[in-house]
PDB file of C-alpha atoms in Angstrom:
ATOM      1  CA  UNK A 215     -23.813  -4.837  -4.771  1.00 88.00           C
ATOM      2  CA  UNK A 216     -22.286  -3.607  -2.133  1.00 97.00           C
ATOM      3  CA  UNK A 217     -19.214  -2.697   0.222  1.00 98.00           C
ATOM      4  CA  UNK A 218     -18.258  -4.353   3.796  1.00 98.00           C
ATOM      5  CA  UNK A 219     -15.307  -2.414   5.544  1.00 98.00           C
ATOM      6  CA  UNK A 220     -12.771  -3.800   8.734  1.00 98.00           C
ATOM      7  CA  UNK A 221     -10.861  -0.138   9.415  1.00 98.00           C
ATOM      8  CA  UNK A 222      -7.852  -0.730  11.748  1.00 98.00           C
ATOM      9  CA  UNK A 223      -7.682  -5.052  12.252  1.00 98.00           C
ATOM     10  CA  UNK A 224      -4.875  -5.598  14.599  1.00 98.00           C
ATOM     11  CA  UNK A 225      -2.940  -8.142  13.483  1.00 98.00           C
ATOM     12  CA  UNK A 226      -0.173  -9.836  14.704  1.00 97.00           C
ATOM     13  CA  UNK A 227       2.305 -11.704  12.634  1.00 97.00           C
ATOM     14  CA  UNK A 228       6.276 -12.220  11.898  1.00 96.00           C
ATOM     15  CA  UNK A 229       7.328  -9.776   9.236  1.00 96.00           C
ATOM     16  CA  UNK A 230       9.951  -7.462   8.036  1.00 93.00           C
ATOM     17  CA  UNK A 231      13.278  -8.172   6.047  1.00 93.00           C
ATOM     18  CA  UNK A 232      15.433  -7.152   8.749  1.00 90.00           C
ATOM     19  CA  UNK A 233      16.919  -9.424  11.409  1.00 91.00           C
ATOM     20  CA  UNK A 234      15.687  -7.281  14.173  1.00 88.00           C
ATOM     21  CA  UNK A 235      12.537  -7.676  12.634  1.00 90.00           C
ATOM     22  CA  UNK A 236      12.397 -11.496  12.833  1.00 92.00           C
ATOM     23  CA  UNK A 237      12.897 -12.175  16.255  1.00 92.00           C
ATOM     24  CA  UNK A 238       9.281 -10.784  17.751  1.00 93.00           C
ATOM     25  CA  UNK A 239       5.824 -10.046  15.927  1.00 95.00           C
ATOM     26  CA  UNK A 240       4.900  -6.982  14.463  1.00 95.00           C
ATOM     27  CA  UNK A 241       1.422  -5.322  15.183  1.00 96.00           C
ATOM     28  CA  UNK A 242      -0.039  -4.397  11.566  1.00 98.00           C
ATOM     29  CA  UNK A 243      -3.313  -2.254  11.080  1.00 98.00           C
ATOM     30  CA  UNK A 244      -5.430  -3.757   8.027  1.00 98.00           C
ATOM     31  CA  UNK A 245      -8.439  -1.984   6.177  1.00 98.00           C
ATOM     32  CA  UNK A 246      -9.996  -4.271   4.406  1.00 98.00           C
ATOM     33  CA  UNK A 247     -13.089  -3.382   1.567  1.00 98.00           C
ATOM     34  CA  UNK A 248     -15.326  -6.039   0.285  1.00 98.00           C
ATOM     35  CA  UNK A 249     -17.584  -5.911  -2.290  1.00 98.00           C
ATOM     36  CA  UNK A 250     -20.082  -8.094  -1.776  1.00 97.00           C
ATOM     37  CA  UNK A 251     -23.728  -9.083  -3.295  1.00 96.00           C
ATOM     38  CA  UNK A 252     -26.071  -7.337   0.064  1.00 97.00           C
ATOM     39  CA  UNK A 253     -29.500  -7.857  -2.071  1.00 96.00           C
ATOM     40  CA  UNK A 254     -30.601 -10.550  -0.024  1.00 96.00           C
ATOM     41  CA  UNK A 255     -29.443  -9.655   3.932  1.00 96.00           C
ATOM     42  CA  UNK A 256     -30.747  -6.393   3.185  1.00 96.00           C
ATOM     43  CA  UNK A 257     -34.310  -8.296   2.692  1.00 97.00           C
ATOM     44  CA  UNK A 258     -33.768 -11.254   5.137  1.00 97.00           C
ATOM     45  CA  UNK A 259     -31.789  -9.665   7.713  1.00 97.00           C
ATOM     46  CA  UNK A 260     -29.933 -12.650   8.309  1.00 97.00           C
ATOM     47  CA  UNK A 261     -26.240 -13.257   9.150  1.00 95.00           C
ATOM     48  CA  UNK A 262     -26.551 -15.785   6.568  1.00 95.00           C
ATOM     49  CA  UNK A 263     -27.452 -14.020   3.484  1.00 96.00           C
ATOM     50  CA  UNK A 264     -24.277 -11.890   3.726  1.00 96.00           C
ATOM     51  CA  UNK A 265     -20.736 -12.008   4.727  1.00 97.00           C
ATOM     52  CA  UNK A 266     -19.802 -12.345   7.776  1.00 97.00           C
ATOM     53  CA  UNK A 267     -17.752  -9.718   8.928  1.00 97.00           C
ATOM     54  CA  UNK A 268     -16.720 -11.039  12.254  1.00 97.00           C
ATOM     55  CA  UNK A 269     -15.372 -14.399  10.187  1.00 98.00           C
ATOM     56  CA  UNK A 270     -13.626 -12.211   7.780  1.00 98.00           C
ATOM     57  CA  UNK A 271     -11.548 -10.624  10.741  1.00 98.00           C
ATOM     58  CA  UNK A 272     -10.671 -13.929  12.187  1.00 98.00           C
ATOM     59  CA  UNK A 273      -9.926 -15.732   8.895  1.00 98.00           C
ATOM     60  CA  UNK A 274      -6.991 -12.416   8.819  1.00 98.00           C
ATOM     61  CA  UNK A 275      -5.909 -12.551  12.178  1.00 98.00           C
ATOM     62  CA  UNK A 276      -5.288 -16.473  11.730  1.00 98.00           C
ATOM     63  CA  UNK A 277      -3.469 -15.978   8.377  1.00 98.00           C
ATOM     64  CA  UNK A 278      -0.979 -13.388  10.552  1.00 97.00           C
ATOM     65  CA  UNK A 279      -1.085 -16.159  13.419  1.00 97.00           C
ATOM     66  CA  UNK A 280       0.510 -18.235  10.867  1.00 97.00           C
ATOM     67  CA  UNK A 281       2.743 -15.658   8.516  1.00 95.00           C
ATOM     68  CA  UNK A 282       6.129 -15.194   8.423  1.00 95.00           C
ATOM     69  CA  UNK A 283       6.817 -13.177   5.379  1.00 97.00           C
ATOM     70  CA  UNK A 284       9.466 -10.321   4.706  1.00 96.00           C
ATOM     71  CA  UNK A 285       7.110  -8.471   2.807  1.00 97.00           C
ATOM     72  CA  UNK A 286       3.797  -6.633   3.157  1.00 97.00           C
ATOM     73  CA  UNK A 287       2.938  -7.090  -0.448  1.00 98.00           C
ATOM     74  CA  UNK A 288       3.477 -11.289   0.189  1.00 98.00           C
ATOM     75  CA  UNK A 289       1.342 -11.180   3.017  1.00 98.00           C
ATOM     76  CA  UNK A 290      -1.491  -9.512   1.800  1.00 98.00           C
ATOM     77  CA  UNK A 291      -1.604 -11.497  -0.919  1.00 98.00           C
ATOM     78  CA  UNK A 292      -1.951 -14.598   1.196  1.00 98.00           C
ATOM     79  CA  UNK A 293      -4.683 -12.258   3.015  1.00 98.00           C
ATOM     80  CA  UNK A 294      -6.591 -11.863  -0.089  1.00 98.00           C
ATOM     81  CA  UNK A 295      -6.226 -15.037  -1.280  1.00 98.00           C
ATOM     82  CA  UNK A 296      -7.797 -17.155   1.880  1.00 98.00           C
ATOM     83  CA  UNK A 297     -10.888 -13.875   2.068  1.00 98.00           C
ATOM     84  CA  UNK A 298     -11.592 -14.909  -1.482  1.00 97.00           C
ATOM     85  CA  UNK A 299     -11.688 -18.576  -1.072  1.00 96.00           C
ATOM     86  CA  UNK A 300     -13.775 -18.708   2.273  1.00 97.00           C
ATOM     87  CA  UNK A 301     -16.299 -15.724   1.489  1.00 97.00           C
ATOM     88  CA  UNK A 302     -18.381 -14.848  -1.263  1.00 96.00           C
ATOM     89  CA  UNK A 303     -16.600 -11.332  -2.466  1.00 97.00           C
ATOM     90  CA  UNK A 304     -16.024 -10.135  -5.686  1.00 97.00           C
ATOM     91  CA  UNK A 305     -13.153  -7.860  -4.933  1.00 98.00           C
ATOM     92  CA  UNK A 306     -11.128  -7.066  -1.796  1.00 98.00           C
ATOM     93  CA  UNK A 307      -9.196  -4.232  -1.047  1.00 98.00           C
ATOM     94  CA  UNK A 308      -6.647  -4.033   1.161  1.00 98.00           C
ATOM     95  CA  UNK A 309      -4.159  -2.073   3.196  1.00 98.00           C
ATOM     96  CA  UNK A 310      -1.720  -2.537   5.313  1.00 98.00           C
ATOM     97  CA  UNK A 311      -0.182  -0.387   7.712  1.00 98.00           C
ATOM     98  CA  UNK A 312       2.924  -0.745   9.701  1.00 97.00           C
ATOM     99  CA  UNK A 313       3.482   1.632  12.208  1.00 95.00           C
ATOM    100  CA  UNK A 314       6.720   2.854  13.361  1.00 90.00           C
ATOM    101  CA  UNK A 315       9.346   1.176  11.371  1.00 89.00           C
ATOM    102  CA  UNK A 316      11.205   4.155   9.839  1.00 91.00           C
ATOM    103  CA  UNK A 317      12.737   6.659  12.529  1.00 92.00           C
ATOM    104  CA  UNK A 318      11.298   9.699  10.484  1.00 95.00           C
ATOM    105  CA  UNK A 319       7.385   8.908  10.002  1.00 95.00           C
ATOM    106  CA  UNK A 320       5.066   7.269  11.428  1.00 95.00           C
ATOM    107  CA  UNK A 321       4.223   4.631   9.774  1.00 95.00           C
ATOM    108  CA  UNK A 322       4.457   2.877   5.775  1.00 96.00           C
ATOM    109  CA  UNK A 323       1.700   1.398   4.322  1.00 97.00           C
ATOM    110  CA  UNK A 324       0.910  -0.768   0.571  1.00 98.00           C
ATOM    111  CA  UNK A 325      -2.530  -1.263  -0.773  1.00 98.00           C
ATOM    112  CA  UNK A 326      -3.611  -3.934  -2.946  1.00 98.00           C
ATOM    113  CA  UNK A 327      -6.524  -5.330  -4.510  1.00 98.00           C
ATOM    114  CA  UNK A 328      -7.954  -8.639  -5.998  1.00 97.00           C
ATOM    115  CA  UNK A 329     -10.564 -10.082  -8.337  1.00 95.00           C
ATOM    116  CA  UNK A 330     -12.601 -13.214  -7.726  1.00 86.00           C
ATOM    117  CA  UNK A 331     -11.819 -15.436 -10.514  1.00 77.00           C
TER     118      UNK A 331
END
């Protein structure tokens, strides 16, 4: 086993439970750990024994494309779920960072995970 990490995914979607907050996207900053099975890319050294990385970002940025939940928690749980049905993970960790939604810090944050069932 191993881990895959996206630090800092910009990615634009509709969110926030605010009015103000509906009427433009917000720019969210995702981290996103995979655990994956590496065994066999780190002996082939082929794109296709492992997971893709560069697909994982798109398949997120496409999710926010298409979002348009009040909550962080909601959306990365839509997040999680389409990584675990289009890649071969066993767990994904995520957080989500909003920047510069409360006057007095600079940004808020939740972090979730899921199991491949």
């Amino acid at each position: 086993m191993g881990k895959i990490y996206i630090t800092g995914l910009e990615v634009d979607t509709l969110i926030g439970v605010y009015d103000w907050e509906r009427v433009r996207t917000t720019q969210l900053l995702l981290d996103v750990t995979l655990d994956v099975d590496l065994c066999a890319a780190m002996q082939s050294d082929d794109v296709a024994d492992t997971v893709d990385y560069a697909k994982v970002a798109e398949c997120i940025v496409d999710v926010g494309k298409q979002s348009t939940f009040e909550l962080l928690e909601a959306f990365g749980s839509k997040v999680m779920d389409a990584v675990c049905e289009h890649f071969a993970v066993s767990t994904i960790t995520l957080k989500i960072v909003k920047p510069n939604i409360l006057p007095n810090a600079k940004t808020v944050a939740v972090e979730m995970s899921k199991e491949r069932v």
